[in-house]
């Protein structure tokens, strides 16, 4: 046996030497080669150990799975025992849980019964949630004046129901993504929360509108009546509370992709005060009434300023005080309120836009009035916000309609002047001017007035690029036209003069 092992070893050595060393000189590399072989063997040993560890882990995992199946089966049996009584065989530890056995058949039956039980349990939970939501709806519809705290509590509870619904879904790991749709219960809860919020906000807004009327709205708000001021404070504070409730629930609403404010981020009480202005603007300037005229922007812009003048003193003296001590204490209430009026102005401009496109010469009047309006906001009320005029002029179609109207009107006026007899005659008699004074003609004076009128109309445009567009499109063509016409007149005069000289050259003096 020893001889056999020795022979095999020698044969392995021979094969190793023959395979790695072709000459005697290459034997010098034997140490290096042996080190490589040792490293290779070490790596193989490590891989073998890792494979053994992985195998052991798989064995343990398989055992855990088997034990889990066994435990689940025993749990089902325990549930069955509670429902229909104890099992015939109390020694369940000796049962064999193999496929096809009587025990596994019993487990299958028990699993079906458990599913029915869980469905009934979920149905009861569903009904409890629906009942809770319906009761919250009823509470939210109570009279706000008599049950303010109850109505606010209903709003809070509605958001709590929504939050609990999300949390329970997250725990189950089955909260449905937007693209996968959502359950009927989730849709019902979301829709109910929206209905509750919309109803409570509308009721609070109506109450605030009535309190404003008691203060004298739409005239200047009068703070001399203590009961009226107290009533306003109560209505205003209700909307402030709703604002806080909504802020606290914003995380839940974001997760549910619910936007109760429709993209608005303004203070809720101020937003409802601005609605009072909005309603009057719609009534007078966005209906069939005679006051609704696109060519009279000064009518409705002056009304906005008048209503602002009636409200701002009250905002500064009283409403700002209501926000002291709150999270919004650093906000400038006056500035926030003016910012809420700008969308009303923008909507009116959009309402009249078809008229602007149809009659472009209305636009410079609108631009001037908007510039004066913004100047008043900035200089009188120290407003810091976006520019309605800038947004209006950013409408390419409107601006192009203005340019085209200016160009057409200027050319039409110029052509009618050129066609008049004596268009190129001097404006003044020769004895009025000194010999070296310029001698303007009727057409040149008309062109100067045309160019100056156009420049005056676009002088309020804040953008230099837009002013250059009007200059190049509406003013330059007139200047070029008069230059060409004057040159043509000079050429004609020269031609006639030369012909006259030639015709009279042979006549004796």
PDB file of C-alpha atoms in Angstrom, residues 256-440:
ATOM      1  CA  UNK A 256     -53.497  60.476  -0.810  1.00  0.00           C
ATOM      2  CA  UNK A 257     -52.902  62.951  -3.649  1.00  0.00           C
ATOM      3  CA  UNK A 258     -55.761  65.155  -2.457  1.00  0.00           C
ATOM      4  CA  UNK A 259     -55.566  68.902  -3.107  1.00  0.00           C
ATOM      5  CA  UNK A 260     -58.322  70.627  -1.154  1.00  0.00           C
ATOM      6  CA  UNK A 261     -56.954  74.110  -1.903  1.00  0.00           C
ATOM      7  CA  UNK A 262     -56.707  73.531  -5.674  1.00  0.00           C
ATOM      8  CA  UNK A 263     -53.068  74.582  -5.796  1.00  0.00           C
ATOM      9  CA  UNK A 264     -53.508  77.715  -3.662  1.00  0.00           C
ATOM     10  CA  UNK A 265     -51.166  78.437  -0.773  1.00  0.00           C
ATOM     11  CA  UNK A 266     -52.626  81.718   0.495  1.00  0.00           C
ATOM     12  CA  UNK A 267     -54.125  82.337   3.927  1.00  0.00           C
ATOM     13  CA  UNK A 268     -57.658  80.925   3.937  1.00  0.00           C
ATOM     14  CA  UNK A 269     -59.385  83.855   5.762  1.00  0.00           C
ATOM     15  CA  UNK A 270     -57.816  86.443   3.444  1.00  0.00           C
ATOM     16  CA  UNK A 271     -58.785  84.337   0.466  1.00  0.00           C
ATOM     17  CA  UNK A 272     -62.435  84.525   1.472  1.00  0.00           C
ATOM     18  CA  UNK A 273     -62.159  88.281   2.025  1.00  0.00           C
ATOM     19  CA  UNK A 274     -60.814  88.568  -1.524  1.00  0.00           C
ATOM     20  CA  UNK A 275     -63.804  86.567  -2.756  1.00  0.00           C
ATOM     21  CA  UNK A 276     -66.020  89.476  -1.718  1.00  0.00           C
ATOM     22  CA  UNK A 277     -64.106  91.648  -4.195  1.00  0.00           C
ATOM     23  CA  UNK A 278     -64.225  88.896  -6.769  1.00  0.00           C
ATOM     24  CA  UNK A 279     -68.008  88.602  -6.616  1.00  0.00           C
ATOM     25  CA  UNK A 280     -68.530  92.323  -7.244  1.00  0.00           C
ATOM     26  CA  UNK A 281     -66.062  92.298 -10.127  1.00  0.00           C
ATOM     27  CA  UNK A 282     -67.796  89.357 -11.775  1.00  0.00           C
ATOM     28  CA  UNK A 283     -71.207  90.973 -11.374  1.00  0.00           C
ATOM     29  CA  UNK A 284     -70.323  94.381 -12.780  1.00  0.00           C
ATOM     30  CA  UNK A 285     -67.601  93.601 -15.317  1.00  0.00           C
ATOM     31  CA  UNK A 286     -68.036  90.010 -16.505  1.00  0.00           C
ATOM     32  CA  UNK A 287     -71.732  89.942 -17.346  1.00  0.00           C
ATOM     33  CA  UNK A 288     -73.968  91.623 -19.940  1.00  0.00           C
ATOM     34  CA  UNK A 289     -74.150  94.828 -17.924  1.00  0.00           C
ATOM     35  CA  UNK A 290     -73.227  98.123 -19.570  1.00  0.00           C
ATOM     36  CA  UNK A 291     -70.188  98.428 -17.298  1.00  0.00           C
ATOM     37  CA  UNK A 292     -68.576  95.453 -19.028  1.00  0.00           C
ATOM     38  CA  UNK A 293     -66.550  97.171 -21.756  1.00  0.00           C
ATOM     39  CA  UNK A 294     -63.170  95.985 -22.962  1.00  0.00           C
ATOM     40  CA  UNK A 295     -62.295  99.464 -24.234  1.00  0.00           C
ATOM     41  CA  UNK A 296     -62.740 100.962 -20.741  1.00  0.00           C
ATOM     42  CA  UNK A 297     -60.134  99.245 -18.554  1.00  0.00           C
ATOM     43  CA  UNK A 298     -60.055 102.290 -16.280  1.00  0.00           C
ATOM     44  CA  UNK A 299     -63.600 101.495 -15.127  1.00  0.00           C
ATOM     45  CA  UNK A 300     -62.860  98.140 -13.569  1.00  0.00           C
ATOM     46  CA  UNK A 301     -59.285  98.860 -12.468  1.00  0.00           C
ATOM     47  CA  UNK A 302     -60.476 101.933 -10.588  1.00  0.00           C
ATOM     48  CA  UNK A 303     -63.079  99.769  -8.855  1.00  0.00           C
ATOM     49  CA  UNK A 304     -60.392  97.353  -7.691  1.00  0.00           C
ATOM     50  CA  UNK A 305     -58.418 100.249  -6.237  1.00  0.00           C
ATOM     51  CA  UNK A 306     -61.534 101.698  -4.613  1.00  0.00           C
ATOM     52  CA  UNK A 307     -62.364  98.403  -2.889  1.00  0.00           C
ATOM     53  CA  UNK A 308     -58.741  98.057  -1.856  1.00  0.00           C
ATOM     54  CA  UNK A 309     -58.878 101.537  -0.347  1.00  0.00           C
ATOM     55  CA  UNK A 310     -61.933 100.497   1.686  1.00  0.00           C
ATOM     56  CA  UNK A 311     -60.294  97.359   3.073  1.00  0.00           C
ATOM     57  CA  UNK A 312     -56.604  98.140   3.608  1.00  0.00           C
ATOM     58  CA  UNK A 313     -57.020 100.352   6.723  1.00  0.00           C
ATOM     59  CA  UNK A 314     -59.005  97.569   8.398  1.00  0.00           C
ATOM     60  CA  UNK A 315     -56.385  94.997   7.408  1.00  0.00           C
ATOM     61  CA  UNK A 316     -53.560  97.071   8.834  1.00  0.00           C
ATOM     62  CA  UNK A 317     -55.328  98.144  12.017  1.00  0.00           C
ATOM     63  CA  UNK A 318     -57.171  94.946  12.946  1.00  0.00           C
ATOM     64  CA  UNK A 319     -56.583  91.844  10.818  1.00  0.00           C
ATOM     65  CA  UNK A 320     -52.804  92.064  11.180  1.00  0.00           C
ATOM     66  CA  UNK A 321     -53.359  92.009  14.946  1.00  0.00           C
ATOM     67  CA  UNK A 322     -55.388  88.785  14.658  1.00  0.00           C
ATOM     68  CA  UNK A 323     -52.347  87.048  13.216  1.00  0.00           C
ATOM     69  CA  UNK A 324     -50.005  88.211  15.969  1.00  0.00           C
ATOM     70  CA  UNK A 325     -48.945  85.221  18.024  1.00  0.00           C
ATOM     71  CA  UNK A 326     -49.636  82.736  15.216  1.00  0.00           C
ATOM     72  CA  UNK A 327     -47.285  80.970  12.818  1.00  0.00           C
ATOM     73  CA  UNK A 328     -48.167  83.626  10.206  1.00  0.00           C
ATOM     74  CA  UNK A 329     -47.335  86.612  12.418  1.00  0.00           C
ATOM     75  CA  UNK A 330     -44.453  87.693  10.145  1.00  0.00           C
ATOM     76  CA  UNK A 331     -46.624  87.916   7.031  1.00  0.00           C
ATOM     77  CA  UNK A 332     -47.624  91.306   5.676  1.00  0.00           C
ATOM     78  CA  UNK A 333     -51.413  90.917   5.573  1.00  0.00           C
ATOM     79  CA  UNK A 334     -51.854  93.934   3.278  1.00  0.00           C
ATOM     80  CA  UNK A 335     -49.383  92.544   0.743  1.00  0.00           C
ATOM     81  CA  UNK A 336     -50.961  89.077   0.925  1.00  0.00           C
ATOM     82  CA  UNK A 337     -54.438  90.504   0.313  1.00  0.00           C
ATOM     83  CA  UNK A 338     -53.293  92.521  -2.721  1.00  0.00           C
ATOM     84  CA  UNK A 339     -51.637  89.401  -4.141  1.00  0.00           C
ATOM     85  CA  UNK A 340     -55.039  87.678  -3.915  1.00  0.00           C
ATOM     86  CA  UNK A 341     -56.619  90.442  -6.010  1.00  0.00           C
ATOM     87  CA  UNK A 342     -54.187  90.063  -8.913  1.00  0.00           C
ATOM     88  CA  UNK A 343     -55.774  86.812 -10.201  1.00  0.00           C
ATOM     89  CA  UNK A 344     -59.064  88.760 -10.441  1.00  0.00           C
ATOM     90  CA  UNK A 345     -57.347  91.321 -12.679  1.00  0.00           C
ATOM     91  CA  UNK A 346     -55.730  88.551 -14.728  1.00  0.00           C
ATOM     92  CA  UNK A 347     -59.065  86.801 -15.198  1.00  0.00           C
ATOM     93  CA  UNK A 348     -60.715  90.015 -16.405  1.00  0.00           C
ATOM     94  CA  UNK A 349     -57.896  90.521 -18.921  1.00  0.00           C
ATOM     95  CA  UNK A 350     -58.379  86.971 -20.148  1.00  0.00           C
ATOM     96  CA  UNK A 351     -62.135  87.613 -20.371  1.00  0.00           C
ATOM     97  CA  UNK A 352     -61.550  90.632 -22.647  1.00  0.00           C
ATOM     98  CA  UNK A 353     -58.756  88.990 -24.656  1.00  0.00           C
ATOM     99  CA  UNK A 354     -60.924  88.211 -27.735  1.00  0.00           C
ATOM    100  CA  UNK A 355     -61.843  91.890 -27.944  1.00  0.00           C
ATOM    101  CA  UNK A 356     -58.162  92.853 -27.757  1.00  0.00           C
ATOM    102  CA  UNK A 357     -57.275  90.506 -30.596  1.00  0.00           C
ATOM    103  CA  UNK A 358     -60.133  91.854 -32.693  1.00  0.00           C
ATOM    104  CA  UNK A 359     -59.407  95.546 -32.063  1.00  0.00           C
ATOM    105  CA  UNK A 360     -55.718  95.936 -31.353  1.00  0.00           C
ATOM    106  CA  UNK A 361     -55.823  99.679 -30.730  1.00  0.00           C
ATOM    107  CA  UNK A 362     -57.638  98.961 -27.449  1.00  0.00           C
ATOM    108  CA  UNK A 363     -54.468  97.379 -26.122  1.00  0.00           C
ATOM    109  CA  UNK A 364     -52.323 100.524 -25.608  1.00  0.00           C
ATOM    110  CA  UNK A 365     -55.083 101.962 -23.432  1.00  0.00           C
ATOM    111  CA  UNK A 366     -55.151  98.774 -21.378  1.00  0.00           C
ATOM    112  CA  UNK A 367     -51.369  98.839 -21.049  1.00  0.00           C
ATOM    113  CA  UNK A 368     -51.408 102.424 -19.807  1.00  0.00           C
ATOM    114  CA  UNK A 369     -54.119 101.723 -17.236  1.00  0.00           C
ATOM    115  CA  UNK A 370     -52.323  98.597 -15.999  1.00  0.00           C
ATOM    116  CA  UNK A 371     -49.099 100.594 -15.639  1.00  0.00           C
ATOM    117  CA  UNK A 372     -50.921 103.242 -13.574  1.00  0.00           C
ATOM    118  CA  UNK A 373     -52.604 100.499 -11.529  1.00  0.00           C
ATOM    119  CA  UNK A 374     -49.313  98.818 -10.666  1.00  0.00           C
ATOM    120  CA  UNK A 375     -47.709 102.181  -9.910  1.00  0.00           C
ATOM    121  CA  UNK A 376     -50.444 102.859  -7.343  1.00  0.00           C
ATOM    122  CA  UNK A 377     -49.987  99.422  -5.755  1.00  0.00           C
ATOM    123  CA  UNK A 378     -46.260  99.957  -5.412  1.00  0.00           C
ATOM    124  CA  UNK A 379     -46.179 103.601  -4.357  1.00  0.00           C
ATOM    125  CA  UNK A 380     -49.300 103.819  -2.186  1.00  0.00           C
ATOM    126  CA  UNK A 381     -49.569 100.303  -0.761  1.00  0.00           C
ATOM    127  CA  UNK A 382     -45.901  99.288  -1.004  1.00  0.00           C
ATOM    128  CA  UNK A 383     -46.876  96.103  -2.806  1.00  0.00           C
ATOM    129  CA  UNK A 384     -44.118  93.638  -3.632  1.00  0.00           C
ATOM    130  CA  UNK A 385     -45.259  90.969  -6.022  1.00  0.00           C
ATOM    131  CA  UNK A 386     -45.617  89.826  -9.597  1.00  0.00           C
ATOM    132  CA  UNK A 387     -46.398  92.210 -12.459  1.00  0.00           C
ATOM    133  CA  UNK A 388     -49.758  91.806 -14.160  1.00  0.00           C
ATOM    134  CA  UNK A 389     -48.602  94.147 -16.942  1.00  0.00           C
ATOM    135  CA  UNK A 390     -45.550  92.013 -17.632  1.00  0.00           C
ATOM    136  CA  UNK A 391     -47.674  88.876 -17.859  1.00  0.00           C
ATOM    137  CA  UNK A 392     -50.197  90.629 -20.107  1.00  0.00           C
ATOM    138  CA  UNK A 393     -47.490  91.723 -22.557  1.00  0.00           C
ATOM    139  CA  UNK A 394     -45.960  88.240 -22.478  1.00  0.00           C
ATOM    140  CA  UNK A 395     -49.034  87.050 -24.380  1.00  0.00           C
ATOM    141  CA  UNK A 396     -47.507  86.927 -27.871  1.00  0.00           C
ATOM    142  CA  UNK A 397     -50.817  87.033 -29.704  1.00  0.00           C
ATOM    143  CA  UNK A 398     -51.972  90.132 -27.822  1.00  0.00           C
ATOM    144  CA  UNK A 399     -48.688  91.958 -28.327  1.00  0.00           C
ATOM    145  CA  UNK A 400     -48.594  91.134 -32.034  1.00  0.00           C
ATOM    146  CA  UNK A 401     -52.178  92.358 -32.377  1.00  0.00           C
ATOM    147  CA  UNK A 402     -51.099  95.675 -30.820  1.00  0.00           C
ATOM    148  CA  UNK A 403     -48.093  96.042 -33.143  1.00  0.00           C
ATOM    149  CA  UNK A 404     -50.139  95.255 -36.229  1.00  0.00           C
ATOM    150  CA  UNK A 405     -52.829  97.724 -35.194  1.00  0.00           C
ATOM    151  CA  UNK A 406     -50.242 100.464 -34.644  1.00  0.00           C
ATOM    152  CA  UNK A 407     -48.562  99.758 -37.990  1.00  0.00           C
ATOM    153  CA  UNK A 408     -51.837  99.686 -39.931  1.00  0.00           C
ATOM    154  CA  UNK A 409     -53.135 102.862 -38.291  1.00  0.00           C
ATOM    155  CA  UNK A 410     -49.871 104.737 -38.887  1.00  0.00           C
ATOM    156  CA  UNK A 411     -49.634 103.720 -42.547  1.00  0.00           C
ATOM    157  CA  UNK A 412     -53.293 104.551 -43.159  1.00  0.00           C
ATOM    158  CA  UNK A 413     -52.873 107.990 -41.589  1.00  0.00           C
ATOM    159  CA  UNK A 414     -49.692 108.628 -43.561  1.00  0.00           C
ATOM    160  CA  UNK A 415     -51.189 107.562 -46.874  1.00  0.00           C
ATOM    161  CA  UNK A 416     -54.241 109.767 -46.392  1.00  0.00           C
ATOM    162  CA  UNK A 417     -51.972 112.741 -45.640  1.00  0.00           C
ATOM    163  CA  UNK A 418     -49.774 112.079 -48.681  1.00  0.00           C
ATOM    164  CA  UNK A 419     -52.859 111.972 -50.868  1.00  0.00           C
ATOM    165  CA  UNK A 420     -53.933 115.421 -49.750  1.00  0.00           C
ATOM    166  CA  UNK A 421     -53.173 118.345 -52.111  1.00  0.00           C
ATOM    167  CA  UNK A 422     -50.168 120.299 -50.972  1.00  0.00           C
ATOM    168  CA  UNK A 423     -48.846 117.530 -48.733  1.00  0.00           C
ATOM    169  CA  UNK A 424     -45.299 118.632 -49.527  1.00  0.00           C
ATOM    170  CA  UNK A 425     -45.981 122.325 -49.238  1.00  0.00           C
ATOM    171  CA  UNK A 426     -44.328 124.268 -46.416  1.00  0.00           C
ATOM    172  CA  UNK A 427     -46.287 124.629 -43.223  1.00  0.00           C
ATOM    173  CA  UNK A 428     -45.264 128.238 -42.694  1.00  0.00           C
ATOM    174  CA  UNK A 429     -45.020 131.166 -45.078  1.00  0.00           C
ATOM    175  CA  UNK A 430     -41.509 132.096 -46.156  1.00  0.00           C
ATOM    176  CA  UNK A 431     -41.634 135.470 -44.442  1.00  0.00           C
ATOM    177  CA  UNK A 432     -42.288 133.826 -41.063  1.00  0.00           C
ATOM    178  CA  UNK A 433     -39.006 131.871 -41.021  1.00  0.00           C
ATOM    179  CA  UNK A 434     -35.429 132.996 -41.239  1.00  0.00           C
ATOM    180  CA  UNK A 435     -33.499 131.982 -44.349  1.00  0.00           C
ATOM    181  CA  UNK A 436     -31.480 129.365 -42.371  1.00  0.00           C
ATOM    182  CA  UNK A 437     -34.445 127.868 -40.466  1.00  0.00           C
ATOM    183  CA  UNK A 438     -35.773 124.411 -41.440  1.00  0.00           C
ATOM    184  CA  UNK A 439     -38.860 124.648 -43.580  1.00  0.00           C
ATOM    185  CA  UNK A 440     -41.120 121.728 -42.551  1.00  0.00           C
TER     186      UNK A 440
END
